[in-house]
XYZ file of C-alpha atoms in Angstrom:
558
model
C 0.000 0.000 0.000
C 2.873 2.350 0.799
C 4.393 1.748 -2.321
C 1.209 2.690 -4.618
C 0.730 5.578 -2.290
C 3.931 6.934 -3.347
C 3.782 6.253 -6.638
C 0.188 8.074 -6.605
C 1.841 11.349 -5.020
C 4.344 11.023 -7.621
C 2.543 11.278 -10.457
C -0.101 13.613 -9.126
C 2.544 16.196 -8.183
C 4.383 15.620 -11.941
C 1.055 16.231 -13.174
C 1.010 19.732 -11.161
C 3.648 21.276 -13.150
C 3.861 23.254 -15.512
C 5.856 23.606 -18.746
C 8.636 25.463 -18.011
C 10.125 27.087 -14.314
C 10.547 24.616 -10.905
C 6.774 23.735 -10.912
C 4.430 24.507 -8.083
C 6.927 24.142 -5.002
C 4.075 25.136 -3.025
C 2.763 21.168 -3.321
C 3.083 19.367 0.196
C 4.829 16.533 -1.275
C 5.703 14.126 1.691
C 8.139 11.554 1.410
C 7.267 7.638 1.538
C 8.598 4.435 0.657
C 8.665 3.939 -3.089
C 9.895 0.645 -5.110
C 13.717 1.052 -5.924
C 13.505 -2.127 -8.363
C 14.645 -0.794 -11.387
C 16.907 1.733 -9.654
C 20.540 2.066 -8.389
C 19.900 2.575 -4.752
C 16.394 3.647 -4.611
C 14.035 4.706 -7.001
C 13.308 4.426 -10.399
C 16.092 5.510 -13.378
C 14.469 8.877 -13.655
C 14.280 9.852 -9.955
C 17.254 11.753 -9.657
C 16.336 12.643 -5.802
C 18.117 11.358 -3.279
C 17.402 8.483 -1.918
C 18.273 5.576 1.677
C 16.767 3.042 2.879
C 15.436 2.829 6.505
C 14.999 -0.484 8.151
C 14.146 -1.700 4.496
C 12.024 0.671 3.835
C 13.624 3.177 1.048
C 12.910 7.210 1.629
C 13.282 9.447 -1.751
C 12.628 12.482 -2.666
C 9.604 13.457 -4.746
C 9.858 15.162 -8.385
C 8.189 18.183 -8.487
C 9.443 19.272 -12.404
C 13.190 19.818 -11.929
C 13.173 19.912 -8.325
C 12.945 17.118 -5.617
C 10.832 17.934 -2.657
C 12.042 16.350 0.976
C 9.071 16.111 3.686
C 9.349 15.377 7.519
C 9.417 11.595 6.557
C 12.755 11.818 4.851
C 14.214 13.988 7.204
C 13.596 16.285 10.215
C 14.026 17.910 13.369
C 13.278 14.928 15.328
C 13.461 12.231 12.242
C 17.395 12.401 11.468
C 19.036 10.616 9.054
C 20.726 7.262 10.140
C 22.628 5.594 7.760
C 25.454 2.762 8.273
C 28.994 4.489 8.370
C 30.554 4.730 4.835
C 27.028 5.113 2.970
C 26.734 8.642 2.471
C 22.885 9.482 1.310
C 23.885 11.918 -2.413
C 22.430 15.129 -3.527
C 23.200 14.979 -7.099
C 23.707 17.688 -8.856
C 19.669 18.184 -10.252
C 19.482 18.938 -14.486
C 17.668 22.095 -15.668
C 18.815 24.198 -12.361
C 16.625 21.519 -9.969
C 16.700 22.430 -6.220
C 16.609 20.270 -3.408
C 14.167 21.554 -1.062
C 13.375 20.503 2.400
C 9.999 20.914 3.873
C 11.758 21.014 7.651
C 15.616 20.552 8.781
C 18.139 18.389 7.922
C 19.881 16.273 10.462
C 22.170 14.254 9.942
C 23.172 11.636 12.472
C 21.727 11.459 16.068
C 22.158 13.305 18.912
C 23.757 12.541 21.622
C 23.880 14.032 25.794
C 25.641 11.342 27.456
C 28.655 9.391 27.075
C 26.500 5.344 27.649
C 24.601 6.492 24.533
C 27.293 7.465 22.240
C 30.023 4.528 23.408
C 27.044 2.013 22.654
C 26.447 3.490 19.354
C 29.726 3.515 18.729
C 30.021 6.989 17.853
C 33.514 7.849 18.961
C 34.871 10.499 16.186
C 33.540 12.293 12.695
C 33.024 8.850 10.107
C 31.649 6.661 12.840
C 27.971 7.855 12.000
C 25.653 9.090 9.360
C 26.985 11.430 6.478
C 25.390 12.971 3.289
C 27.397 14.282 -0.125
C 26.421 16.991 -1.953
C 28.067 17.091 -5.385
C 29.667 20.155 -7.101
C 26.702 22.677 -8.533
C 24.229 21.728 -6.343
C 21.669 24.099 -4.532
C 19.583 22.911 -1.447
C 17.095 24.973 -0.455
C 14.980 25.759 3.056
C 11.505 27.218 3.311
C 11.376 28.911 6.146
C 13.541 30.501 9.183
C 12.545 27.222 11.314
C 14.852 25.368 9.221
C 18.024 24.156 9.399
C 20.813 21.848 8.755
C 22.621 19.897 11.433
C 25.385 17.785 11.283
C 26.019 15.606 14.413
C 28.955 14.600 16.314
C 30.257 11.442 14.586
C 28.600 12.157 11.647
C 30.251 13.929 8.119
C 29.305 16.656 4.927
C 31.038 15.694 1.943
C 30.605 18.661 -0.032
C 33.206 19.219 -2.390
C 32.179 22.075 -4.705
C 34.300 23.085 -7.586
C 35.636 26.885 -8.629
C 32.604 26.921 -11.284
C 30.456 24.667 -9.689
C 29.936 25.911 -6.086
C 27.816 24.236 -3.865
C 24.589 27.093 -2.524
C 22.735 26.447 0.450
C 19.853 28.998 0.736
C 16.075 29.213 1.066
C 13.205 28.465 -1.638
C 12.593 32.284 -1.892
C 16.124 32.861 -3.427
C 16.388 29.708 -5.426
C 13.065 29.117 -6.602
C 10.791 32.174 -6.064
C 13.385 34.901 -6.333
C 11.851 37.179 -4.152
C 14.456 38.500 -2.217
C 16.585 41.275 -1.847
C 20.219 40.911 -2.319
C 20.384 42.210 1.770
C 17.475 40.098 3.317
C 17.886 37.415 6.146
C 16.119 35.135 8.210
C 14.912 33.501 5.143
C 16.483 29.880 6.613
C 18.352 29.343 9.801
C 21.419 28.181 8.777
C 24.574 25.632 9.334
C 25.405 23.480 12.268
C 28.466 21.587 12.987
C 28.730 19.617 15.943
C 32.345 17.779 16.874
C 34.532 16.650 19.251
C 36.829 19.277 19.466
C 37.904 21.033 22.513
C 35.275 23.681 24.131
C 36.037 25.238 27.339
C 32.705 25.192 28.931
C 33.596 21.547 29.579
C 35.538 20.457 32.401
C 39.493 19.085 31.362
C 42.197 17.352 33.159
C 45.718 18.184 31.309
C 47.287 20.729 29.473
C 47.783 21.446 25.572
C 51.370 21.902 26.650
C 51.382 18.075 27.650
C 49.036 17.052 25.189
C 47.029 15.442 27.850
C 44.110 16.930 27.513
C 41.402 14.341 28.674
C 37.480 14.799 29.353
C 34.409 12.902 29.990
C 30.789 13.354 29.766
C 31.409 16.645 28.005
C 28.133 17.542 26.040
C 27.217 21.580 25.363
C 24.065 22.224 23.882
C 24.256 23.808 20.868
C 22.357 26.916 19.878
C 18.839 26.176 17.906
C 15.661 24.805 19.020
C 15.642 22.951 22.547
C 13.563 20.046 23.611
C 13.773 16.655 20.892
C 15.289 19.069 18.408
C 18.750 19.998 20.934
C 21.742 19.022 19.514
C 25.261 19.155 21.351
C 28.983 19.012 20.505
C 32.193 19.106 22.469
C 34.862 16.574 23.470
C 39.054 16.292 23.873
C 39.563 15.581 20.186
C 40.719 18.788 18.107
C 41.946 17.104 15.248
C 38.368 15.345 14.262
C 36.722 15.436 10.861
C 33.375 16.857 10.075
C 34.049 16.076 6.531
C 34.835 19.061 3.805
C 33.393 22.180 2.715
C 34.712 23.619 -0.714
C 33.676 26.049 -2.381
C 30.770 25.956 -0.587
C 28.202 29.360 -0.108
C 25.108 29.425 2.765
C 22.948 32.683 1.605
C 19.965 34.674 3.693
C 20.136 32.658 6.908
C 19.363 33.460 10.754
C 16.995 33.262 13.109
C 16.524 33.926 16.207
C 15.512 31.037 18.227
C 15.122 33.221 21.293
C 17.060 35.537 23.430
C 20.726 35.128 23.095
C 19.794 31.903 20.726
C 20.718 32.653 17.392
C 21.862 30.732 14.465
C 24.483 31.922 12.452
C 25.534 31.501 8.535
C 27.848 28.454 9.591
C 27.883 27.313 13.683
C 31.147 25.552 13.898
C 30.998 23.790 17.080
C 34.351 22.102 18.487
C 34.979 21.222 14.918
C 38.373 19.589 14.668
C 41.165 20.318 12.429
C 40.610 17.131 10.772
C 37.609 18.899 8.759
C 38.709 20.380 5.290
C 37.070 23.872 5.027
C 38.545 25.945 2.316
C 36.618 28.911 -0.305
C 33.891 29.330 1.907
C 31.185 32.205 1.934
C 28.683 33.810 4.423
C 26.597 35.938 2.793
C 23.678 37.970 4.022
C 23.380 36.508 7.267
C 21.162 38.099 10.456
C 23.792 37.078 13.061
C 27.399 35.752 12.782
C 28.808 34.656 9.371
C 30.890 31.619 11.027
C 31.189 31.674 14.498
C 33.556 28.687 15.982
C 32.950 27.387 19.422
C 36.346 25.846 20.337
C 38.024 23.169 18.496
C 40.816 23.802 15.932
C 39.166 23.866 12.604
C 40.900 25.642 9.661
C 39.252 27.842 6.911
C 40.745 29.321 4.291
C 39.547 31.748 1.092
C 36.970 32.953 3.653
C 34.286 35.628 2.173
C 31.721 37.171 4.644
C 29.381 39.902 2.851
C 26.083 41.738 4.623
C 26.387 39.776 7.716
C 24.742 42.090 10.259
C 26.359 40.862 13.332
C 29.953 39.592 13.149
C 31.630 38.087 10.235
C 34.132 35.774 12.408
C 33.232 35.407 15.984
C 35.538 33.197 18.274
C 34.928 31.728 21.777
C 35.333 28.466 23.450
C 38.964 27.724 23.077
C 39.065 28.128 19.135
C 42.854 27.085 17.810
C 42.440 26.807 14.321
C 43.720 29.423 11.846
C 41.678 31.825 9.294
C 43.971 32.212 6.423
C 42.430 34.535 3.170
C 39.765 36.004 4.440
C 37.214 39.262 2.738
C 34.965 40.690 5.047
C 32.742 43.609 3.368
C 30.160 44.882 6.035
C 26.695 46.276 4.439
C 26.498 50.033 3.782
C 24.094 50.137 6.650
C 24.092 47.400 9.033
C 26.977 45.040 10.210
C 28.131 45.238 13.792
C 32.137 43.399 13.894
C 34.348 41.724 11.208
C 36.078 40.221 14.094
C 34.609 39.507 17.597
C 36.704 37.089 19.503
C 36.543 35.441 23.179
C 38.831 33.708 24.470
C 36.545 31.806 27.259
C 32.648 30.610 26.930
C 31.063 32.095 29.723
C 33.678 34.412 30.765
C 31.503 36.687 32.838
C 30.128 33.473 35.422
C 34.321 32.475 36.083
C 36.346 33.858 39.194
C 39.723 35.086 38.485
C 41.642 32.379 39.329
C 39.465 29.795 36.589
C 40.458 32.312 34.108
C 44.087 32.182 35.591
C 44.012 28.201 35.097
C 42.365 28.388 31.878
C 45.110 30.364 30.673
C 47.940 28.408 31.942
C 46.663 25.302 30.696
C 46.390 27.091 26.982
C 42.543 26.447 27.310
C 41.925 29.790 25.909
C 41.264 30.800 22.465
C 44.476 31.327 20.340
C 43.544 31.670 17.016
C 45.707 32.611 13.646
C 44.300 35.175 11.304
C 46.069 35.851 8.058
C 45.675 38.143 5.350
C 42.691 39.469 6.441
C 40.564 42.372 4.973
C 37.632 44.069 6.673
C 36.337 46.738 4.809
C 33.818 48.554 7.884
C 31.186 50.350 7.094
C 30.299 52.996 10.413
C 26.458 52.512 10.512
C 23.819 54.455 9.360
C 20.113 54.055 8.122
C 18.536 57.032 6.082
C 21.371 59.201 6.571
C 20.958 59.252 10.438
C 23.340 57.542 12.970
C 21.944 54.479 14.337
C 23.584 53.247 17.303
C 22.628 49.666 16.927
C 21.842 48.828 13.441
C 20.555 45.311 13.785
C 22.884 44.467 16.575
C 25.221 47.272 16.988
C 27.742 49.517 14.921
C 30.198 48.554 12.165
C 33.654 47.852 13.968
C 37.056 46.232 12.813
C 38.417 43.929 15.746
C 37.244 43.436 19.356
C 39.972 41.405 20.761
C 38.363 40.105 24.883
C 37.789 37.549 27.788
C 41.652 35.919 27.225
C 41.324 35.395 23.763
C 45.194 35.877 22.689
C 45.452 35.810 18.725
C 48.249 36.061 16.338
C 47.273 38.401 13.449
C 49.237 38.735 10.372
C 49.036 40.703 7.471
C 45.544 42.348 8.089
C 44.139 45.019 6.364
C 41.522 47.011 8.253
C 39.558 50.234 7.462
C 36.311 52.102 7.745
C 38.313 54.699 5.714
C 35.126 54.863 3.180
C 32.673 56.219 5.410
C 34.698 57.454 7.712
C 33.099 57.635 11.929
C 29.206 59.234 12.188
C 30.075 60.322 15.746
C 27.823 58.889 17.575
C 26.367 60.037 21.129
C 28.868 57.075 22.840
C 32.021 57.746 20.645
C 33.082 54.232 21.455
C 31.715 53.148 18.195
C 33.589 52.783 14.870
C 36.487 51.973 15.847
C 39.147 49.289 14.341
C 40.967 47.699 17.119
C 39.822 47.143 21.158
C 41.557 44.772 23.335
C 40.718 44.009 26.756
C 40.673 42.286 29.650
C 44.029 39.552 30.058
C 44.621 40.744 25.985
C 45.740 43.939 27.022
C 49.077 41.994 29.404
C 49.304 39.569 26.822
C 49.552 42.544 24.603
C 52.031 43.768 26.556
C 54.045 40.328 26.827
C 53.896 39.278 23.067
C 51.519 36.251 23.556
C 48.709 38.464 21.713
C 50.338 39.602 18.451
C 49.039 41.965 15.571
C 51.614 42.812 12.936
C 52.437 43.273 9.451
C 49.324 45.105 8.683
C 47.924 48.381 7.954
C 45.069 49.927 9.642
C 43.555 52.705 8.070
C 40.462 54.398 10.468
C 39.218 57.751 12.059
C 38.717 56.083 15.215
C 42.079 54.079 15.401
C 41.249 52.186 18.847
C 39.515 52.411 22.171
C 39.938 50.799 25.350
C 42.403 51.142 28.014
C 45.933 51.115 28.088
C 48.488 48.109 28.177
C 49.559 47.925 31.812
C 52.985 49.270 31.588
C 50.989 52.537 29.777
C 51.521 52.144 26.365
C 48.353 52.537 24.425
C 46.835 50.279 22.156
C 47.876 52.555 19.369
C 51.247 52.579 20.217
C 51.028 48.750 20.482
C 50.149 48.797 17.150
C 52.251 51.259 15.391
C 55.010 49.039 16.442
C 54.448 46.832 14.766
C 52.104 48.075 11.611
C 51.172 51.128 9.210
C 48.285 52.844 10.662
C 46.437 56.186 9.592
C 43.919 58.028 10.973
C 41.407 58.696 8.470
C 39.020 61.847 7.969
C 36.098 61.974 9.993
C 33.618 62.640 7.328
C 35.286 59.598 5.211
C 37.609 59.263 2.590
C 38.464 57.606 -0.671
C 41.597 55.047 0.167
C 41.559 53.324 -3.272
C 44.335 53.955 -5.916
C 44.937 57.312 -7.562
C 41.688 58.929 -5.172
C 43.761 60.241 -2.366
C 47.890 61.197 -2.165
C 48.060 60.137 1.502
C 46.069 56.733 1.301
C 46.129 54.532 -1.379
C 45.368 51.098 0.211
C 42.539 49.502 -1.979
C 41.477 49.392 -5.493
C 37.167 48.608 -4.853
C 37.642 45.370 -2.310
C 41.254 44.389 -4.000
C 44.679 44.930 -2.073
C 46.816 47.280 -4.210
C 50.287 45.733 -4.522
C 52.522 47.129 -1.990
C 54.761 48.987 -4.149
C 51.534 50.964 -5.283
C 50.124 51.999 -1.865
C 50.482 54.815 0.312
C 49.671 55.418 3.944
C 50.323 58.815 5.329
C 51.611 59.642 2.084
C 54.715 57.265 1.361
C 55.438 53.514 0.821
C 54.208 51.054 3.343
C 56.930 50.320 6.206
C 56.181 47.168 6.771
C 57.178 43.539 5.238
C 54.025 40.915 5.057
C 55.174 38.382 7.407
C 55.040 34.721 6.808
C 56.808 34.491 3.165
C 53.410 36.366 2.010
C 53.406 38.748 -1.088
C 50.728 41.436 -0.242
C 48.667 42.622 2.910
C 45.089 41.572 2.534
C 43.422 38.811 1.541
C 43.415 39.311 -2.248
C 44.605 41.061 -4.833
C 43.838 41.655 -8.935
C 46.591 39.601 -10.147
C 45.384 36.596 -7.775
C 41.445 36.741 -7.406
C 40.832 33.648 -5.707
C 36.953 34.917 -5.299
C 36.488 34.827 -9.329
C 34.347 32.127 -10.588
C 32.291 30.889 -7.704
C 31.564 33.626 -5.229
C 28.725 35.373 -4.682
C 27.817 39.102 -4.704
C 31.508 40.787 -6.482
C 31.619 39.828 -9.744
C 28.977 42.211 -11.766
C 27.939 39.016 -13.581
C 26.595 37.341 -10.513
C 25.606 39.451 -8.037
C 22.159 41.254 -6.912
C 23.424 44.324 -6.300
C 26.658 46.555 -6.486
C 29.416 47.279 -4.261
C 28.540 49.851 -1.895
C 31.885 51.461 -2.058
C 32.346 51.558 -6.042
């Protein structure tokens, strides 16, 4: 009966559509068992919807003209997927530009609170569960804010886009209705990655000096829904694998679950090293662009564009490195392109917990290079706002022991300048505080070989020996302080800064800051400050939003 029911749906939804377009995705196709007889691992030879089989019983997507439809009974909230290590369920790359879209989340692998559960499962590291591959070109899309994708501890993503074949995760209103605006969010909820990484709101015996580090029963609950939908993540295993995201983009996500609860572009929770990340983009995103809760995951060719909170947020621990990374803030909202912490729930911990933390190299230490944050300083309709969705557009806020080594930055609300708000402690490009201001002082927190180019240099207090932030950082970089009312820093605009041509680094021997040749040397064999230049655009071909042939809108600052 199950079988001719799905078969029925089938055809009655193919019958639905239209001639041309994606069809009627407004169709509650549900998913049910369907006879996989004539296919090659479910389904018939012209289902090209993915497909797994659940005690027997095989789940595929429906056809709906070029796209396949997923309901709650191929995947949910509380109906994950389940499958056998080493059979990942595919999301083929759909003919005709075919979407996958999900009536409700997608979870893959179970969740897990307790130690008994996962060592009977045996669920131990990233491979040992569930996983799903998404081939290069393929879109998956969300309907709604209340949906999102998980990916549990022990379980893996394979997706391995290609430089003109990205893989797009984004809602049905971009990819099939195209009713949105290039700037809109909260049309899906976004990303989560749950491993076994480090994460100091878990208890540890050991020290990364010793490599020692041991824990037990360590399970923090993840942000998004609560009740059978929680997820959590942590664990003493920084170099596990999550799988591999290439050139991979997650568009018009966030939602706020509730207060303080809010899912970002891409969650990356203790995601170990082990995971491949590489030519990644947030883009449009209500709250964080990636935000990584401990573990030692590494990302490189970063690009975070419109996110409205911050573009990189770090807590928890975080170890990994950021290397290539564009952050371009909306004209009008976008709050930090860096907001790093160096322990999760800093505020609730007595001095000497932080002290400890610290000593036992618990704290975040994470590697940024060749950064660029282009800032824009806030405003809506011309008038200051001192919020914008979550607060002003900032460079770096460097807090709670977080002690980073930053190379080869480029940072500067140069464009539009500082709109002087009531609280002039907005707008600015560096503040470090708390333990970063000593370890400041005593080399563990490093910023160097870069050029920072603001009206509002820094703010905070002083190192403790006196010297001010901006000392600390002329000593090490270029820095100018640009006009209050803005100004041009992009090639052949302005004799005293010429740092930029639109979002590309001008080769050093073309810029100027305060009028002459950069003093210093890009450190780490590097060739340029920035994360890209003209003559190596590593964004061309799959990125979203700079190219004028694929983008909604133009750059702000052109």
């Amino acid at each position: 009966m199950k079988k001719l029911f799905a078969m029925t749906a089938m055809a009655s939804a193919m019958a639905l559509v239209g001639c041309g377009g994606g069809g009627d995705i407004n169709i509650n196709a549900q998913n049910n068992s369907v006879d996989n007889s004539t296919g090659n691992g479910g389904g018939t030879p012209s289902n090209a919807c993915a497909s797994y089989s659940d005690n027997g019983v095989t789940q595929q997507g429906s056809l709906d003209g070029v796209n396949c439809i997923y309901g709650p009974d191929f995947v949910s909230l509380t109906n994950p997927i389940e499958t056998p290590a080493g059979n990942p369920v595919v999301f083929a790359k759909l003919s005709n530009g075919g979407v996958h879209i999900f009536r409700d989340s997608l979870v893959v692998g179970k969740n897990y609170d307790n130690d008994a559960d996962l060592n009977a499962a045996g669920i131990t590291k990233g491979g040992d569960g569930a996983s799903i591959q998404i081939e290069a070109g393929t879109t998956l899309a969300f309907q709604s804010s209340d949906d999102y994708m998980v990916i549990n501890r022990g379980s893996q993503i394979i997706a391995e886009g290609e430089m003109n074949a990205p893989i797009t995760i984004t809602s049905v209103s971009d990819a099939v209705e195209d009713s949105v605006d290039p700037e809109d969010v909260q049309q899906w909820g976004g990303l989560i990655i749950n491993g076994f990484g480090v994460t100091n709101k878990c208890s540890y015996t050991g020290s990364f000096a010793n490599n020692n580090l041991a824990t037990s029963d360590c399970h923090v609950a993840a942000e998004g829904k609560a009740g059978a939908g929680q997820t959590h993540y942590g664990g003493d295993n920084n170099e596990d694998s999550s799988g591999t995201l290439e050139y991979f983009i997650v568009k018009h996500t966030g939602f706020e679950v509730e207060e303080d609860n809010e899912l970002n572009g891409i969650s990356f929770n203790a995601v170990g090293s082990g995971t491949t990340v590489d030519y990644l983009q947030a883009y449009s995103t209500y709250d964080d662009g990636i935000e990584f809760f401990g573990g030692a995951v590494n990302v490189g060719h970063y690009i975070g564009m419109y996110v409205r909170d911050d573009s990189i947020d770090i807590d928890e621990g975080y170890r990994g490195t950021i290397d290539y990374a564009l952050v371009i803030q909306s004209e009008n909202d976008g709050n930090r392109c860096v907001e790093s912490d160096g322990i999760g729930s800093y505020s609730s911990k007595d001095q000497a917990t932080i002290d400890d933390f610290i000593a036992r190299g618990l704290n975040s230490q994470a590697t940024i290079k060749n950064l660029t944050c282009i800032v824009s300083a806030t405003e809506v309709s011309g008038q200051p706002n001192g919020t914008g969705t979550h607060d002003p557009g900032q460079g770096m806020r460097i807090r709670e022991a977080h002690f980073p080594t930053i190379q080869n930055a480029l940072i500067t609300t140069a464009y539009k300048g500082d709109v002087k708000l009531a609280d002039d402690d907005y707008n600015y490009c560096v503040r470090i505080d708390n333990e970063g201001l000593k370890a400041a002082q005593d080399g563990d927190l490093k910023i160097e070989s870069s050029i920072i180019a603001c009206q509002d240099m820094t703010d905070g207090n002083d190192l403790p020996n006196g010297t001010t932030q901006l000392q600390f950082l002329q000593a090490s970089n270029d820095t100018y302080q640009s006009l209050e009312a803005g100004e041009d820093p992009t090639a052949d605009a302005n004799a005293n800064l010429e740092i930029l041509k639109g979002f590309y680094s001008l080769p050093l021997a073309d810029m100027k800051v305060n009028g002459a040749a950069p003093t210093v040397t890009p450190a780490d064999g590097r060739a340029f400050i920035g994360a890209v230049t003209e003559d190596d655009d590593w964004t061309a071909g799959w990125a979203y939003g700079l190219d004028p042939a694929n983008r909604g809108q133009g750059l702000w600052f052109e």
